[in-house]
Short mmCIF file of C-alpha atoms in Angstrom, two decimals:
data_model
loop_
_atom_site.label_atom_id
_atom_site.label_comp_id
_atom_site.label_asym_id
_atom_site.label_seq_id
_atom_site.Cartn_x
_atom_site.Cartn_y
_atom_site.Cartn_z
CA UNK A 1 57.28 81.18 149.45
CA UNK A 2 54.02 83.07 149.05
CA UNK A 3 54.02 82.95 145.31
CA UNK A 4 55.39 79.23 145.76
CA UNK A 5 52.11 77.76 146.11
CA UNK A 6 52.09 78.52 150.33
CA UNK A 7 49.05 80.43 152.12
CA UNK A 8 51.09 83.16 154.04
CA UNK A 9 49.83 84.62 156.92
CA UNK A 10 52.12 88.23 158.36
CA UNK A 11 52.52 89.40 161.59
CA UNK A 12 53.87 92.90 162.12
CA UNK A 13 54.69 93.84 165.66
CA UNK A 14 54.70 97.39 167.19
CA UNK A 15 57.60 99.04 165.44
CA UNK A 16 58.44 101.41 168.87
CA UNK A 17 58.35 98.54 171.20
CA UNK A 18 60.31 95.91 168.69
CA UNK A 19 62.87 98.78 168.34
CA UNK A 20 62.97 99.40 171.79
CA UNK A 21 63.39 95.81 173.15
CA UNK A 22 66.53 95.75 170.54
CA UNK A 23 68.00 97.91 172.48
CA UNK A 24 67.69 96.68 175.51
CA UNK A 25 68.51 93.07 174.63
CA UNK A 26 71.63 94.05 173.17
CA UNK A 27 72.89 95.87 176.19
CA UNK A 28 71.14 93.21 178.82
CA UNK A 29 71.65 90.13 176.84
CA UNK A 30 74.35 91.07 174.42
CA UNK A 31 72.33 90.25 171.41
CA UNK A 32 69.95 92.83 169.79
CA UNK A 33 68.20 89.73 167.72
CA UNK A 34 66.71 88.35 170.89
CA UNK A 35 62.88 89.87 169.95
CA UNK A 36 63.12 88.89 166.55
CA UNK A 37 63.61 85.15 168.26
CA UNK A 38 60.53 85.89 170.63
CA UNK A 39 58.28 86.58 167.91
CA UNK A 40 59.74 83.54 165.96
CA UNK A 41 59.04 81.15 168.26
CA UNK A 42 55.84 82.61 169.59
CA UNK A 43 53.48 83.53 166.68
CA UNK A 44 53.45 80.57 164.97
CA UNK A 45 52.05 79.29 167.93
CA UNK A 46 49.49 82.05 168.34
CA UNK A 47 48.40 81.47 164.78
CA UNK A 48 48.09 77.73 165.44
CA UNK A 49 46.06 78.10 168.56
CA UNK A 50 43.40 80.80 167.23
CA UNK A 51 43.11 78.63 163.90
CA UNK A 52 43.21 75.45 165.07
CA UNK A 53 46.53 74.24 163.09
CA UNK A 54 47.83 71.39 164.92
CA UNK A 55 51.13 70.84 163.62
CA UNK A 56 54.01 73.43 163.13
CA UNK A 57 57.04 72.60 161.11
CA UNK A 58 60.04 74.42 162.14
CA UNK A 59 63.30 74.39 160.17
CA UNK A 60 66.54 72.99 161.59
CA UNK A 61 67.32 72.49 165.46
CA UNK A 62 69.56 75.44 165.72
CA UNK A 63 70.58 74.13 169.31
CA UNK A 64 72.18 70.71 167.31
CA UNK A 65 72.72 71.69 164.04
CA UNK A 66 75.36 74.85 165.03
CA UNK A 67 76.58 73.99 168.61
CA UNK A 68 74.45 73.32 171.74
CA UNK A 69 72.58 71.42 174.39
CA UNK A 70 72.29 67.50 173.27
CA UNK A 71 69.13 67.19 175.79
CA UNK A 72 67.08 69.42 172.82
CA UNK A 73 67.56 66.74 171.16
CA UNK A 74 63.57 65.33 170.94
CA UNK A 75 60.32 66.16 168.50
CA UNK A 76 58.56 69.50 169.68
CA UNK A 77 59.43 71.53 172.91
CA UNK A 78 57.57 73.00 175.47
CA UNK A 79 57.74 76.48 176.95
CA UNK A 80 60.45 75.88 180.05
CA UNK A 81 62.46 74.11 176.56
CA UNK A 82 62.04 77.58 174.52
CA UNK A 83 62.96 79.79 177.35
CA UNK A 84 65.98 77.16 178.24
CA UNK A 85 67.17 76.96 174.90
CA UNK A 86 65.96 79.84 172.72
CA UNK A 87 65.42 82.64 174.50
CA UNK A 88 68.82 82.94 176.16
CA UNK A 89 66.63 81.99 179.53
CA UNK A 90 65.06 85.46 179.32
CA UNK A 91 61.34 84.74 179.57
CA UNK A 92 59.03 87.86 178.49
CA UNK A 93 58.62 88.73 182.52
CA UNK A 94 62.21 89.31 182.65
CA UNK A 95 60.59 92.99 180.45
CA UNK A 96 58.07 93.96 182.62
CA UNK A 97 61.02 95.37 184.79
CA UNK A 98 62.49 96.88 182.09
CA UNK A 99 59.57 99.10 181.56
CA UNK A 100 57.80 97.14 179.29
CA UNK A 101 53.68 96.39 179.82
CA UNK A 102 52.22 93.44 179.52
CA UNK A 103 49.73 94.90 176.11
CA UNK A 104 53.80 95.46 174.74
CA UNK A 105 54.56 91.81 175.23
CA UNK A 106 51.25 90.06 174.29
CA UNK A 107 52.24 89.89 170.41
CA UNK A 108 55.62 88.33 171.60
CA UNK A 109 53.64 85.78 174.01
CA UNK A 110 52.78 82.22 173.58
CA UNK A 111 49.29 80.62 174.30
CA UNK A 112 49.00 79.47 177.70
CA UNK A 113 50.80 75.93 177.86
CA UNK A 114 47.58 73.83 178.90
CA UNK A 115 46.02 75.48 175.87
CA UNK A 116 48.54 74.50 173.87
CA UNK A 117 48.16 71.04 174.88
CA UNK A 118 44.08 71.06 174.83
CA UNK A 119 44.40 71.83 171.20
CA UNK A 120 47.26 69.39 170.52
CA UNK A 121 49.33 71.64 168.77
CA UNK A 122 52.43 69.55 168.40
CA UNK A 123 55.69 71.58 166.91
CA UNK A 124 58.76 69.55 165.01
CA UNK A 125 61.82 70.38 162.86
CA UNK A 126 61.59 69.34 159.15
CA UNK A 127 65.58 68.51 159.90
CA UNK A 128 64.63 65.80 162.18
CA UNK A 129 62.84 63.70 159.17
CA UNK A 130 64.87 64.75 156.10
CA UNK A 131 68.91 65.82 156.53
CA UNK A 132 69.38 69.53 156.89
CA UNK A 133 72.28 70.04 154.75
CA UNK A 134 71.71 73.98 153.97
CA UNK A 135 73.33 73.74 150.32
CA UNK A 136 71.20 71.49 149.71
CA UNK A 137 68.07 73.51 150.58
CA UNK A 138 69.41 76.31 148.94
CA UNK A 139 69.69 74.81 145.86
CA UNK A 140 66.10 73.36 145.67
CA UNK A 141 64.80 76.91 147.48
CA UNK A 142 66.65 78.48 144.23
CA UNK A 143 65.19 76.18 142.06
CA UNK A 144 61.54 76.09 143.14
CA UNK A 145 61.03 78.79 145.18
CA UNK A 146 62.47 81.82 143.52
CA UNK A 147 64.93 81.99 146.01
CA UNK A 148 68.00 84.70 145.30
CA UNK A 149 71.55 84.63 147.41
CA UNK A 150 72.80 87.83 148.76
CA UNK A 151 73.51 90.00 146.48
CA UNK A 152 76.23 91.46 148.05
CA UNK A 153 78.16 88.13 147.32
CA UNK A 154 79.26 86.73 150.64
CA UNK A 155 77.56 87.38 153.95
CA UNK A 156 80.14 89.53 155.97
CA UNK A 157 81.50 86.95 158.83
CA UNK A 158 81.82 84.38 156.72
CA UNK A 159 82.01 82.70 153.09
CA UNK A 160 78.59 81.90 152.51
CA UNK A 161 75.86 83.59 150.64
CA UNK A 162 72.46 81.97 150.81
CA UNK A 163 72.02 81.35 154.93
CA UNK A 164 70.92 83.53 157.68
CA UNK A 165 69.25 86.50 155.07
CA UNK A 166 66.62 87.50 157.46
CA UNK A 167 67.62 90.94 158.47
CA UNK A 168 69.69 93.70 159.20
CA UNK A 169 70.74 92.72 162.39
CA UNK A 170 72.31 89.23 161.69
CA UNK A 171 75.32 90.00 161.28
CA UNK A 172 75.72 92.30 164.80
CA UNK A 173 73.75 88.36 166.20
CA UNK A 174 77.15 87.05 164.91
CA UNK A 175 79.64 89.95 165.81
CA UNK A 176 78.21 89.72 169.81
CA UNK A 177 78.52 85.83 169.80
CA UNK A 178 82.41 86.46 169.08
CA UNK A 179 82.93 88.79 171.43
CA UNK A 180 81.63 85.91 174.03
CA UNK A 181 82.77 82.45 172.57
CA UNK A 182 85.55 83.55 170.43
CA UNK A 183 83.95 82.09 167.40
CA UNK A 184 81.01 83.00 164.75
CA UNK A 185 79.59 82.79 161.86
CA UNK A 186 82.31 81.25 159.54
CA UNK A 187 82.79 78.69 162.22
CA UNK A 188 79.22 77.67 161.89
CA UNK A 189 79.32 77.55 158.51
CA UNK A 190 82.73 75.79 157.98
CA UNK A 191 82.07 73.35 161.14
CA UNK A 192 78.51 72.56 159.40
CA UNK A 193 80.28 71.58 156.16
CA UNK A 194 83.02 70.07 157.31
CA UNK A 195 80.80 67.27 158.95
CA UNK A 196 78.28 66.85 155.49
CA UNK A 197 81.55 66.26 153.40
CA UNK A 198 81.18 69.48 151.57
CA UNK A 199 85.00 70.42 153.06
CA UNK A 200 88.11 69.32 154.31
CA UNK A 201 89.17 70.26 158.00
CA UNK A 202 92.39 72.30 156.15
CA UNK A 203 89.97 74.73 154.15
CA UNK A 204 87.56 75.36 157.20
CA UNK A 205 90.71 76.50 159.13
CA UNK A 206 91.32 78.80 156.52
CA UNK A 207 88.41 79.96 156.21
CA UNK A 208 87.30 80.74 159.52
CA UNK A 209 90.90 82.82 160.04
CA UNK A 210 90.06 84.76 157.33
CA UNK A 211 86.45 85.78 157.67
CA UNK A 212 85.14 84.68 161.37
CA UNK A 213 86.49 88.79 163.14
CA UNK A 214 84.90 89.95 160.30
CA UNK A 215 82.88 93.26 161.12
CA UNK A 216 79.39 93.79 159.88
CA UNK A 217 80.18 97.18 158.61
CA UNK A 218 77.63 97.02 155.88
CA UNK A 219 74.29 97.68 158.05
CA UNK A 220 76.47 99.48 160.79
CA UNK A 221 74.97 102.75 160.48
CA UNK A 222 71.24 101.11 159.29
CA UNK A 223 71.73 99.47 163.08
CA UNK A 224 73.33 102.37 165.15
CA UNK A 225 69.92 104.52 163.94
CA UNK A 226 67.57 101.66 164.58
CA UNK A 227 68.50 101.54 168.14
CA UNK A 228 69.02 105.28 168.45
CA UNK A 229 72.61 104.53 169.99
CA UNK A 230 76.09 106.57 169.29
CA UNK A 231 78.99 104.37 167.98
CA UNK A 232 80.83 104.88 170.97
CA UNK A 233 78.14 103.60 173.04
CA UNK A 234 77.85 100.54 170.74
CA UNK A 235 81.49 99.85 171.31
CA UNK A 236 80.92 100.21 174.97
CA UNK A 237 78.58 97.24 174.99
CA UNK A 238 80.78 95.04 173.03
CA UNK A 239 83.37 95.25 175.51
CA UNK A 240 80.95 94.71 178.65
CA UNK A 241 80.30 91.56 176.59
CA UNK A 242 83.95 90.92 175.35
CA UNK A 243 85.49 87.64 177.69
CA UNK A 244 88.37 88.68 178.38
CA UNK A 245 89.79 85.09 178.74
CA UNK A 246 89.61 85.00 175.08
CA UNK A 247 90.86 88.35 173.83
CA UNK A 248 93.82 90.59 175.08
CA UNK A 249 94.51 94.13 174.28
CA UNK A 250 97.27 94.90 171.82
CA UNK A 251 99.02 97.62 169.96
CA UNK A 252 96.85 96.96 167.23
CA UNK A 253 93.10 96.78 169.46
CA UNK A 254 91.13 94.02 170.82
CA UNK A 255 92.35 90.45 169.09
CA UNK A 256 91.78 86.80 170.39
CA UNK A 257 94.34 85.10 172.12
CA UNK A 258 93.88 81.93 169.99
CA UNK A 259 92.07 80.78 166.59
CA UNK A 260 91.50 77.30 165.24
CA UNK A 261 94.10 76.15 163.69
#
């Protein structure tokens, strides 16, 4: 994007403390990619607010386009919507008990909200004025943007190779939302394509049995290091998290009681 013709402006937080909350939010949340979501929701704000940008263009509605709450379903959000919907109703007080100061958090905060609305800084998704089909965008990002697929092939967790690139950590995102719904990243992807025509029902089934338990062993030791944990501790979390209504213990380990099928 920055050689694409964009002004790009970068925002770095404090390594320690980014590491730190990774931790914590994948024990206490069961999702280690919870700060990388505060700082994506919050800085572009901050950036708006001390240049005076009033509109921000966010991608897709992740809350409609993969599974969620239809009441998100409206132009821009507030703060109470981001904390309801996006930050897994953990607002950045919930840290100052863990240890956290408020000088930690202030990269990760947002402007206060009658600020925000003083500068009318109004914040939409693109996919609400053009169709978010993510092949599609690939395609043109490929084509005029420079953009390269994984180069591993596939993403591990499912059959796709061009969505959800941003880090290390996605796929362990993934991994934790399967140990709590049963279901991940193929059956985003295959649920996605099955409703833009791209698939038939028969082939997402397949799919989805054959990739969704899929472990993210390619970054497992990048992510056991980052958040200075022992694989056995990691493995403790991921059964705090696991819901038991959906898996059962066999001879074989941990597998769900039922797929799509």
């Amino acid at each position: 994007m920055i050689h694409s013709g964009f002004d790009n402006v970068l925002g770095t937080p404090n390594g320690k403390v980014h590491r730190l909350m990774t931790r914590y939010s994948f024990d206490e949340i069961g999702d280690p990619f919870q700060p990388f979501i505060y700082g994506q929701i919050w800085y572009p704000v901050r950036v708006a607010a001390q240049t005076g940008i009033q509109l921000i263009m966010d991608g897709e509605n992740g809350e409609l386009e993969y599974g969620g709450d239809p009441e998100s379903d409206r132009p821009g959000f507030s703060v109470s919507d981001a904390i309801r919907y996006w930050l897994s109703d953990h607002p950045l007080d919930y840290w100052l008990d863990k240890g956290f100061t408020k000088q930690d958090l202030h990269y990760y905060t947002p402007p206060p909200e009658e600020e925000i609305g003083a500068k009318k800084i109004e914040r939409h998704f693109f996919s609400y004025y053009r169709n978010w089909r993510p092949q599609d965008n690939y395609y043109y990002a490929q084509e005029h943007c420079g953009f390269e697929a994984n180069p591993h092939g596939r993403s591990e967790g499912t059959y796709s190779k061009y969505a959800s690139l941003d880090d290390r950590i996605d796929g362990f995102h993934f991994y934790l939302a399967l140990m709590k719904f049963g279901i991940a990243r193929a059956t985003s992807d295959a649920a996605h394509e099955i409703r833009e025509g791209l698939i038939e029902r028969e082939e997402a089934v397949a799919l989805v049995r054959k990739y969704d338990t899929e472990f993210p062993a390619r970054h497992f030791e990048v992510f056991l290091s980052y958040c200075d944990i022992t694989e056995e501790y990691f493995w403790e979390v991921c059964d705090k998290w696991r819901n038991r209504s959906l898996w059962e213990k066999r001879n074989t380990g941990w597998e769900l009681k039922v797929q799509v099928s």
